[in-house]
Coordinates of C-alpha atoms in Angstrom, one line a residue:
M157 CA 89.3 247.4 -41.4
E158 CA 88.8 243.8 -40.6
R159 CA 87.0 242.9 -37.5
P160 CA 89.2 241.6 -34.6
I161 CA 88.9 237.9 -34.0
L162 CA 89.1 238.5 -30.3
E163 CA 87.2 241.6 -28.7
V164 CA 87.4 242.1 -24.8
S165 CA 85.4 245.2 -24.0
H166 CA 85.3 246.7 -20.3
F167 CA 85.9 243.3 -18.8
R168 CA 85.5 242.9 -14.9
K169 CA 85.7 239.9 -12.7
E170 CA 85.2 239.9 -8.9
Y171 CA 85.5 237.1 -6.4
R172 CA 83.5 237.5 -3.3
G173 CA 83.5 241.2 -3.7
K174 CA 87.3 241.4 -4.4
V175 CA 88.2 242.8 -7.8
A176 CA 90.6 240.5 -9.7
V177 CA 90.4 242.4 -13.1
R178 CA 89.0 245.8 -13.6
D179 CA 87.5 247.5 -16.9
L180 CA 90.0 245.7 -19.2
S181 CA 89.5 246.2 -23.2
L182 CA 91.8 244.6 -25.8
S183 CA 91.5 243.1 -29.2
V184 CA 93.4 240.9 -31.4
A185 CA 93.2 241.2 -35.2
P186 CA 93.4 238.5 -37.8
G187 CA 97.1 237.6 -38.4
Q188 CA 98.1 238.9 -35.2
I189 CA 100.2 237.2 -32.2
C190 CA 99.5 239.1 -29.0
G191 CA 101.5 238.3 -26.0
F192 CA 99.6 238.8 -22.6
I193 CA 102.3 239.3 -19.6
G194 CA 102.2 240.1 -16.0
H195 CA 103.3 239.0 -12.6
N196 CA 101.9 236.0 -10.9
G197 CA 98.4 237.0 -9.7
A198 CA 97.8 240.2 -12.0
G199 CA 94.8 238.5 -13.6
K200 CA 96.2 236.7 -16.8
T201 CA 94.7 233.4 -16.1
T202 CA 91.4 235.0 -14.9
L203 CA 91.1 236.9 -18.2
I204 CA 91.9 233.9 -20.3
R205 CA 89.5 231.5 -18.3
S206 CA 86.6 233.9 -19.1
V207 CA 88.0 234.5 -22.8
V208 CA 87.6 230.6 -23.3
G209 CA 84.1 230.4 -21.6
A210 CA 85.4 228.8 -18.4
Q211 CA 84.1 231.3 -15.9
P212 CA 81.6 234.1 -16.4
P213 CA 82.7 237.8 -16.3
T214 CA 81.3 240.0 -13.6
S215 CA 80.6 242.4 -16.2
G216 CA 81.8 243.4 -19.9
T217 CA 81.8 241.2 -22.9
V218 CA 84.2 238.9 -24.8
R219 CA 83.6 238.1 -28.4
V220 CA 85.1 235.8 -30.6
C221 CA 84.7 236.2 -34.4
G222 CA 81.9 238.5 -33.6
T223 CA 80.2 235.9 -31.4
D224 CA 79.6 236.8 -27.6
V225 CA 81.3 233.9 -25.7
W226 CA 78.5 233.9 -23.1
A227 CA 75.1 234.5 -25.2
D228 CA 76.5 231.7 -27.4
P229 CA 79.1 229.6 -25.8
V230 CA 78.6 226.7 -28.4
A231 CA 79.3 228.8 -31.4
A232 CA 82.2 230.8 -30.0
K233 CA 84.0 227.8 -28.7
H234 CA 83.8 226.1 -32.4
R235 CA 85.8 229.1 -33.3
M236 CA 88.6 228.9 -30.8
A237 CA 90.7 226.4 -29.0
Y238 CA 92.5 226.6 -25.5
V239 CA 95.7 225.2 -24.2
P240 CA 95.8 225.7 -20.3
D241 CA 98.9 225.8 -18.2
N242 CA 98.2 222.5 -16.7
P243 CA 97.8 219.9 -19.4
D244 CA 95.3 217.6 -17.9
V245 CA 94.0 214.8 -20.2
Y246 CA 92.3 211.4 -19.5
D247 CA 94.9 209.2 -18.1
F248 CA 93.0 205.9 -19.2
L249 CA 93.0 206.7 -22.8
T250 CA 95.7 206.4 -25.3
G251 CA 97.2 209.6 -26.7
A252 CA 95.3 208.6 -30.2
Q253 CA 91.9 208.1 -28.5
C254 CA 92.3 211.5 -26.6
L255 CA 92.7 213.2 -30.2
D256 CA 89.9 211.2 -31.7
L257 CA 87.6 212.4 -28.8
I258 CA 88.7 216.1 -29.3
A259 CA 88.1 215.4 -33.2
D260 CA 84.6 214.1 -32.4
V261 CA 83.6 217.0 -30.3
F262 CA 84.5 219.3 -33.0
G263 CA 83.0 217.4 -35.8
V264 CA 86.3 216.9 -37.8
G265 CA 86.0 214.2 -40.1
A266 CA 88.1 210.9 -40.3
D267 CA 90.3 212.1 -43.2
V268 CA 90.9 215.7 -42.2
R269 CA 91.7 214.4 -38.5
H270 CA 94.3 211.8 -39.6
R271 CA 96.1 214.3 -42.1
R272 CA 96.3 216.8 -39.1
V273 CA 97.4 214.2 -36.5
D274 CA 100.1 213.0 -38.7
E275 CA 101.5 216.4 -39.4
L276 CA 101.2 217.8 -36.1
A277 CA 102.2 214.7 -34.1
G278 CA 105.1 214.4 -36.4
R279 CA 106.2 217.9 -36.1
L280 CA 106.1 218.0 -32.4
E281 CA 107.9 214.5 -32.2
L282 CA 104.9 212.6 -30.5
A283 CA 103.8 210.4 -33.3
G284 CA 105.6 207.6 -31.7
A285 CA 103.7 207.7 -28.5
L286 CA 100.3 207.9 -29.7
D287 CA 99.6 204.5 -29.0
E288 CA 100.6 204.6 -25.6
P289 CA 98.4 205.3 -22.5
V290 CA 98.4 209.0 -21.4
S291 CA 99.1 207.9 -17.9
A292 CA 102.7 207.0 -19.1
Y293 CA 103.2 210.4 -20.9
S294 CA 105.6 212.9 -19.2
H295 CA 104.5 216.6 -18.5
G296 CA 106.1 217.7 -22.0
M297 CA 104.4 214.9 -23.8
R298 CA 100.9 215.9 -22.2
Q299 CA 101.7 219.4 -23.5
K300 CA 102.4 218.3 -27.0
L301 CA 99.2 216.1 -27.1
V302 CA 97.1 219.1 -25.9
L303 CA 98.6 221.2 -28.4
V304 CA 97.9 218.9 -31.1
G305 CA 94.4 218.4 -30.2
A306 CA 93.9 222.3 -30.0
L307 CA 94.9 222.6 -33.6
L308 CA 92.7 219.5 -35.1
H309 CA 89.7 221.7 -35.7
D310 CA 91.6 224.7 -37.4
P311 CA 90.5 227.4 -35.0
A312 CA 90.4 231.1 -35.8
L313 CA 91.6 231.9 -32.4
L314 CA 94.3 229.9 -30.4
V315 CA 94.5 230.9 -26.5
L316 CA 97.4 229.6 -24.7
D317 CA 98.3 229.9 -21.0
E318 CA 102.2 229.6 -20.6
P319 CA 102.4 227.2 -23.6
F320 CA 106.1 226.9 -23.6
V321 CA 106.4 225.4 -20.2
G322 CA 107.8 221.8 -20.1
L323 CA 108.5 221.7 -23.9
D324 CA 112.1 220.6 -25.1
P325 CA 113.9 223.1 -27.2
S326 CA 113.0 221.2 -30.3
A327 CA 109.2 221.3 -29.5
S328 CA 109.5 224.9 -28.5
H329 CA 111.2 225.8 -31.7
E330 CA 108.3 223.9 -33.7
L331 CA 105.5 225.6 -31.7
K332 CA 106.6 228.9 -32.6
A333 CA 106.7 228.1 -36.2
I334 CA 103.2 226.6 -35.9
L335 CA 102.0 229.9 -34.4
R336 CA 103.5 232.0 -37.1
E337 CA 101.9 230.1 -39.6
R338 CA 98.6 230.2 -37.8
A339 CA 98.9 234.2 -38.1
A340 CA 100.1 234.1 -41.6
A341 CA 96.9 232.3 -42.4
G342 CA 94.9 234.8 -40.8
G343 CA 94.1 233.3 -37.6
A344 CA 94.8 235.1 -34.3
V345 CA 97.0 234.0 -31.2
F346 CA 96.7 235.3 -27.9
F347 CA 99.1 233.6 -25.2
S348 CA 100.4 234.5 -21.7
S349 CA 104.0 234.1 -21.0
H350 CA 106.6 234.9 -18.5
V351 CA 109.3 234.4 -21.0
L352 CA 109.8 238.1 -22.3
E353 CA 112.5 237.0 -24.8
V354 CA 109.8 234.7 -26.5
V355 CA 107.1 237.5 -26.4
E356 CA 109.6 240.2 -27.9
K357 CA 110.5 238.0 -30.7
L358 CA 107.3 236.2 -31.5
C359 CA 104.7 238.5 -30.9
D360 CA 103.1 241.3 -33.2
T361 CA 101.5 243.2 -30.0
V362 CA 101.8 242.9 -26.3
A363 CA 99.5 243.5 -23.5
V364 CA 100.6 244.1 -20.0
I365 CA 98.5 243.7 -16.9
R366 CA 99.3 244.7 -13.4
A367 CA 97.1 244.1 -10.4
G368 CA 94.1 243.5 -12.5
E369 CA 94.6 246.5 -14.7
L370 CA 95.7 247.0 -18.3
V371 CA 98.8 249.3 -18.0
A372 CA 99.9 249.1 -21.6
S373 CA 98.7 247.5 -25.0
G374 CA 100.0 247.9 -28.5
P375 CA 102.8 246.8 -30.9
T376 CA 105.8 245.0 -29.6
D377 CA 108.4 247.7 -30.6
E378 CA 106.5 250.1 -28.8

């Protein structure tokens, strides 16, 4: 059996003595799209932020491709990409400059980055706006820009927090196709969503969190 791309083991997170997530374990295998669902405040974003190395767990481990996110954060982060629920990007740069910055951080060569930017920005209908300043972008355009940036270095794990919010129907359809392609190529996708219809149709597995506890996890049909 292939090792999971994402492994969360006995994860616990406390804030000032209050438990936000308790003893949560889950995994996402190569080729899987896993939907992470739960009410507002259930602990979805808390777990996601720890998975991507933005905040440490109180206890437990998070591994990406076998690498502990907190023991070797740089190596782990090179294997994944994160799309937050609020697409904050540098307003003083153009879209193209933002993507160049991301590509530089991940060591993506010029030929590869140009090819991927052309393909992804074209698919998400953003190509015509890349020379414009990000300050002029709508929320949906910023979301598209962050999505393109997340895919530039071909991550093994793609982590997304409410990725469909703010996207127009055409971009939402294209993003679903991109996520399926990522899984078909052996990658893994872990995303939170309030849109249960999207989770049902897109995901191979689902994890349900309630009040900081994992109450169900398994194949979507189940």
